[in-house]
C-alpha atoms as an extended CHARMM CRD file, in Angstrom:
* protein
*
        84  EXT
         1         1  ASP       CA             29.7650000000      -15.8600000000        0.9540000000  PROA      1               0.0000000000
         2         2  VAL       CA             30.9020000000      -16.8540000000        4.3680000000  PROA      2               0.0000000000
         3         3  ASN       CA             27.4400000000      -18.9420000000        5.3480000000  PROA      3               0.0000000000
         4         4  GLY       CA             27.2930000000      -20.5520000000        1.9810000000  PROA      4               0.0000000000
         5         5  ASP       CA             23.6760000000      -19.1070000000        1.0830000000  PROA      5               0.0000000000
         6         6  GLU       CA             25.1070000000      -17.9550000000       -2.2170000000  PROA      6               0.0000000000
         7         7  VAL       CA             24.6260000000      -14.1660000000       -1.2790000000  PROA      7               0.0000000000
         8         8  VAL       CA             27.1290000000      -11.8250000000       -0.0160000000  PROA      8               0.0000000000
         9         9  ASP       CA             25.3310000000       -9.7510000000        2.6240000000  PROA      9               0.0000000000
        10        10  GLY       CA             25.3910000000       -8.3870000000        6.3650000000  PROA      10              0.0000000000
        11        11  ILE       CA             25.0430000000      -11.7030000000        7.6140000000  PROA      11              0.0000000000
        12        12  ASP       CA             28.1880000000      -12.6250000000        6.2830000000  PROA      12              0.0000000000
        13        13  ALA       CA             29.9700000000       -9.3560000000        7.6140000000  PROA      13              0.0000000000
        14        14  THR       CA             28.3920000000      -10.3710000000       10.9790000000  PROA      14              0.0000000000
        15        15  LEU       CA             29.9860000000      -13.8110000000       10.7430000000  PROA      15              0.0000000000
        16        16  VAL       CA             33.2280000000      -12.3200000000       10.2630000000  PROA      16              0.0000000000
        17        17  LEU       CA             32.9750000000       -9.8990000000       13.0460000000  PROA      17              0.0000000000
        18        18  ARG       CA             31.9730000000      -12.6210000000       15.3940000000  PROA      18              0.0000000000
        19        19  GLU       CA             34.8030000000      -14.7920000000       14.3500000000  PROA      19              0.0000000000
        20        20  TYR       CA             37.2770000000      -11.8520000000       14.6620000000  PROA      20              0.0000000000
        21        21  THR       CA             35.8880000000      -11.0530000000       18.1220000000  PROA      21              0.0000000000
        22        22  LEU       CA             36.8710000000      -14.9330000000       18.9570000000  PROA      22              0.0000000000
        23        23  LEU       CA             40.2160000000      -14.6150000000       17.4700000000  PROA      23              0.0000000000
        24        24  LEU       CA             40.9610000000      -11.3800000000       19.2640000000  PROA      24              0.0000000000
        25        25  SER       CA             40.1460000000      -12.8880000000       22.3790000000  PROA      25              0.0000000000
        26        26  GLU       CA             42.6590000000      -15.5740000000       21.7560000000  PROA      26              0.0000000000
        27        27  GLU       CA             39.8240000000      -18.3830000000       21.5230000000  PROA      27              0.0000000000
        28        28  SER       CA             39.4260000000      -20.8630000000       18.9460000000  PROA      28              0.0000000000
        29        29  GLY       CA             37.6340000000      -19.6950000000       15.7640000000  PROA      29              0.0000000000
        30        30  THR       CA             34.4310000000      -21.4970000000       14.5830000000  PROA      30              0.0000000000
        31        31  PHE       CA             34.9490000000      -21.0730000000       10.8250000000  PROA      31              0.0000000000
        32        32  SER       CA             35.8530000000      -23.8650000000        8.6370000000  PROA      32              0.0000000000
        33        33  ASP       CA             38.7280000000      -23.7050000000        6.2360000000  PROA      33              0.0000000000
        34        34  SER       CA             36.4290000000      -22.8430000000        3.4050000000  PROA      34              0.0000000000
        35        35  GLN       CA             34.5670000000      -20.0970000000        5.4800000000  PROA      35              0.0000000000
        36        36  SER       CA             38.0130000000      -18.7070000000        6.3370000000  PROA      36              0.0000000000
        37        37  MET       CA             38.8760000000      -18.5090000000        2.6800000000  PROA      37              0.0000000000
        38        38  ALA       CA             35.7380000000      -16.7830000000        1.8820000000  PROA      38              0.0000000000
        39        39  ALA       CA             35.9690000000      -14.2620000000        4.7190000000  PROA      39              0.0000000000
        40        40  ASN       CA             39.5030000000      -13.2930000000        4.2550000000  PROA      40              0.0000000000
        41        41  VAL       CA             38.1900000000      -10.7420000000        1.5180000000  PROA      41              0.0000000000
        42        42  ASN       CA             41.2310000000       -8.5900000000        1.0310000000  PROA      42              0.0000000000
        43        43  GLY       CA             43.8700000000      -11.7150000000        1.0000000000  PROA      43              0.0000000000
        44        44  ASP       CA             45.8090000000      -10.8450000000        3.7230000000  PROA      44              0.0000000000
        45        45  GLU       CA             45.7240000000      -14.2190000000        5.4190000000  PROA      45              0.0000000000
        46        46  LYS       CA             43.8810000000      -12.7820000000        8.2930000000  PROA      46              0.0000000000
        47        47  VAL       CA             39.9210000000      -12.7070000000        9.0490000000  PROA      47              0.0000000000
        48        48  ASP       CA             39.2310000000       -9.3410000000       10.8330000000  PROA      48              0.0000000000
        49        49  GLY       CA             37.4290000000       -6.1210000000       10.7340000000  PROA      49              0.0000000000
        50        50  ILE       CA             38.8250000000       -4.8920000000        7.2690000000  PROA      50              0.0000000000
        51        51  ASP       CA             37.0140000000       -8.1250000000        5.7540000000  PROA      51              0.0000000000
        52        52  ALA       CA             33.5940000000       -7.2580000000        7.3400000000  PROA      52              0.0000000000
        53        53  THR       CA             33.9770000000       -3.5020000000        6.2210000000  PROA      53              0.0000000000
        54        54  LEU       CA             34.5990000000       -4.9060000000        2.6630000000  PROA      54              0.0000000000
        55        55  ILE       CA             31.6670000000       -7.2250000000        2.7120000000  PROA      55              0.0000000000
        56        56  LEU       CA             29.4090000000       -4.3880000000        4.0840000000  PROA      56              0.0000000000
        57        57  ARG       CA             30.7050000000       -1.7920000000        1.4100000000  PROA      57              0.0000000000
        58        58  TYR       CA             30.1110000000       -4.4810000000       -1.4190000000  PROA      58              0.0000000000
        59        59  TYR       CA             26.5420000000       -5.4720000000       -0.2330000000  PROA      59              0.0000000000
        60        60  THR       CA             25.7220000000       -1.5330000000        0.1820000000  PROA      60              0.0000000000
        61        61  GLU       CA             26.7530000000       -0.9540000000       -3.3460000000  PROA      61              0.0000000000
        62        62  ALA       CA             24.8160000000       -3.8060000000       -4.7260000000  PROA      62              0.0000000000
        63        63  LEU       CA             21.9130000000       -3.0570000000       -3.2000000000  PROA      63              0.0000000000
        64        64  SER       CA             22.2830000000        0.8010000000       -4.5610000000  PROA      64              0.0000000000
        65        65  LEU       CA             22.5650000000       -0.5700000000       -7.9360000000  PROA      65              0.0000000000
        66        66  THR       CA             19.6100000000        0.7560000000      -10.0470000000  PROA      66              0.0000000000
        67        67  SER       CA             20.6980000000       -1.1660000000      -13.2690000000  PROA      67              0.0000000000
        68        68  GLY       CA             23.3800000000       -3.2230000000      -14.6020000000  PROA      68              0.0000000000
        69        69  ALA       CA             24.9790000000       -6.1960000000      -12.9650000000  PROA      69              0.0000000000
        70        70  MET       CA             27.4220000000       -6.1640000000       -9.4800000000  PROA      70              0.0000000000
        71        71  PRO       CA             30.6170000000       -7.6700000000      -10.4230000000  PROA      71              0.0000000000
        72        72  ASP       CA             31.3400000000      -10.7720000000       -8.5290000000  PROA      72              0.0000000000
        73        73  MET       CA             33.5100000000       -9.9260000000       -5.1340000000  PROA      73              0.0000000000
        74        74  GLU       CA             36.7190000000      -10.7900000000       -6.2120000000  PROA      74              0.0000000000
        75        75  GLU       CA             36.3600000000       -8.5670000000       -9.4280000000  PROA      75              0.0000000000
        76        76  TRP       CA             34.8630000000       -5.7920000000       -7.1900000000  PROA      76              0.0000000000
        77        77  ILE       CA             38.2230000000       -5.8530000000       -4.8830000000  PROA      77              0.0000000000
        78        78  ASN       CA             40.4440000000       -5.9030000000       -7.5970000000  PROA      78              0.0000000000
        79        79  MET       CA             38.6280000000       -2.6290000000       -8.8830000000  PROA      79              0.0000000000
        80        80  GLN       CA             38.7990000000       -1.2430000000       -5.3140000000  PROA      80              0.0000000000
        81        81  ARG       CA             42.5970000000       -1.9870000000       -5.3260000000  PROA      81              0.0000000000
        82        82  SER       CA             42.9740000000       -0.0800000000       -8.5540000000  PROA      82              0.0000000000
        83        83  LYS       CA             41.4520000000        3.1040000000       -7.0290000000  PROA      83              0.0000000000
        84        84  LEU       CA             44.0400000000        3.5200000000       -4.4100000000  PROA      84              0.0000000000
C-alpha cells in the first residue's frame, strides 16, 4: 500500500511506475522511506516495473475472488515464489 489508504490497488501500481520512471531518468524519487519499502514488493531493494506488475497481479486476483479472503501481500508474494 504505497499511498497509505490501506488498500493495495491500481493506484499503488501507478505510483510505483511513476517513481520508477523518475529513477530511470536519473531524477530524484519522491517516495518517502516508508513508501519505498512498501513499493519494493519483491524485496530486491529496487522500486521498478516488476513491483508494479506484482501489485497489479495481486489487485486483479483480489478482485476476481468470489469467496474467501485474499492473503495479505507478503503472504501472497511468498506463495508466488513457491510456484516458481
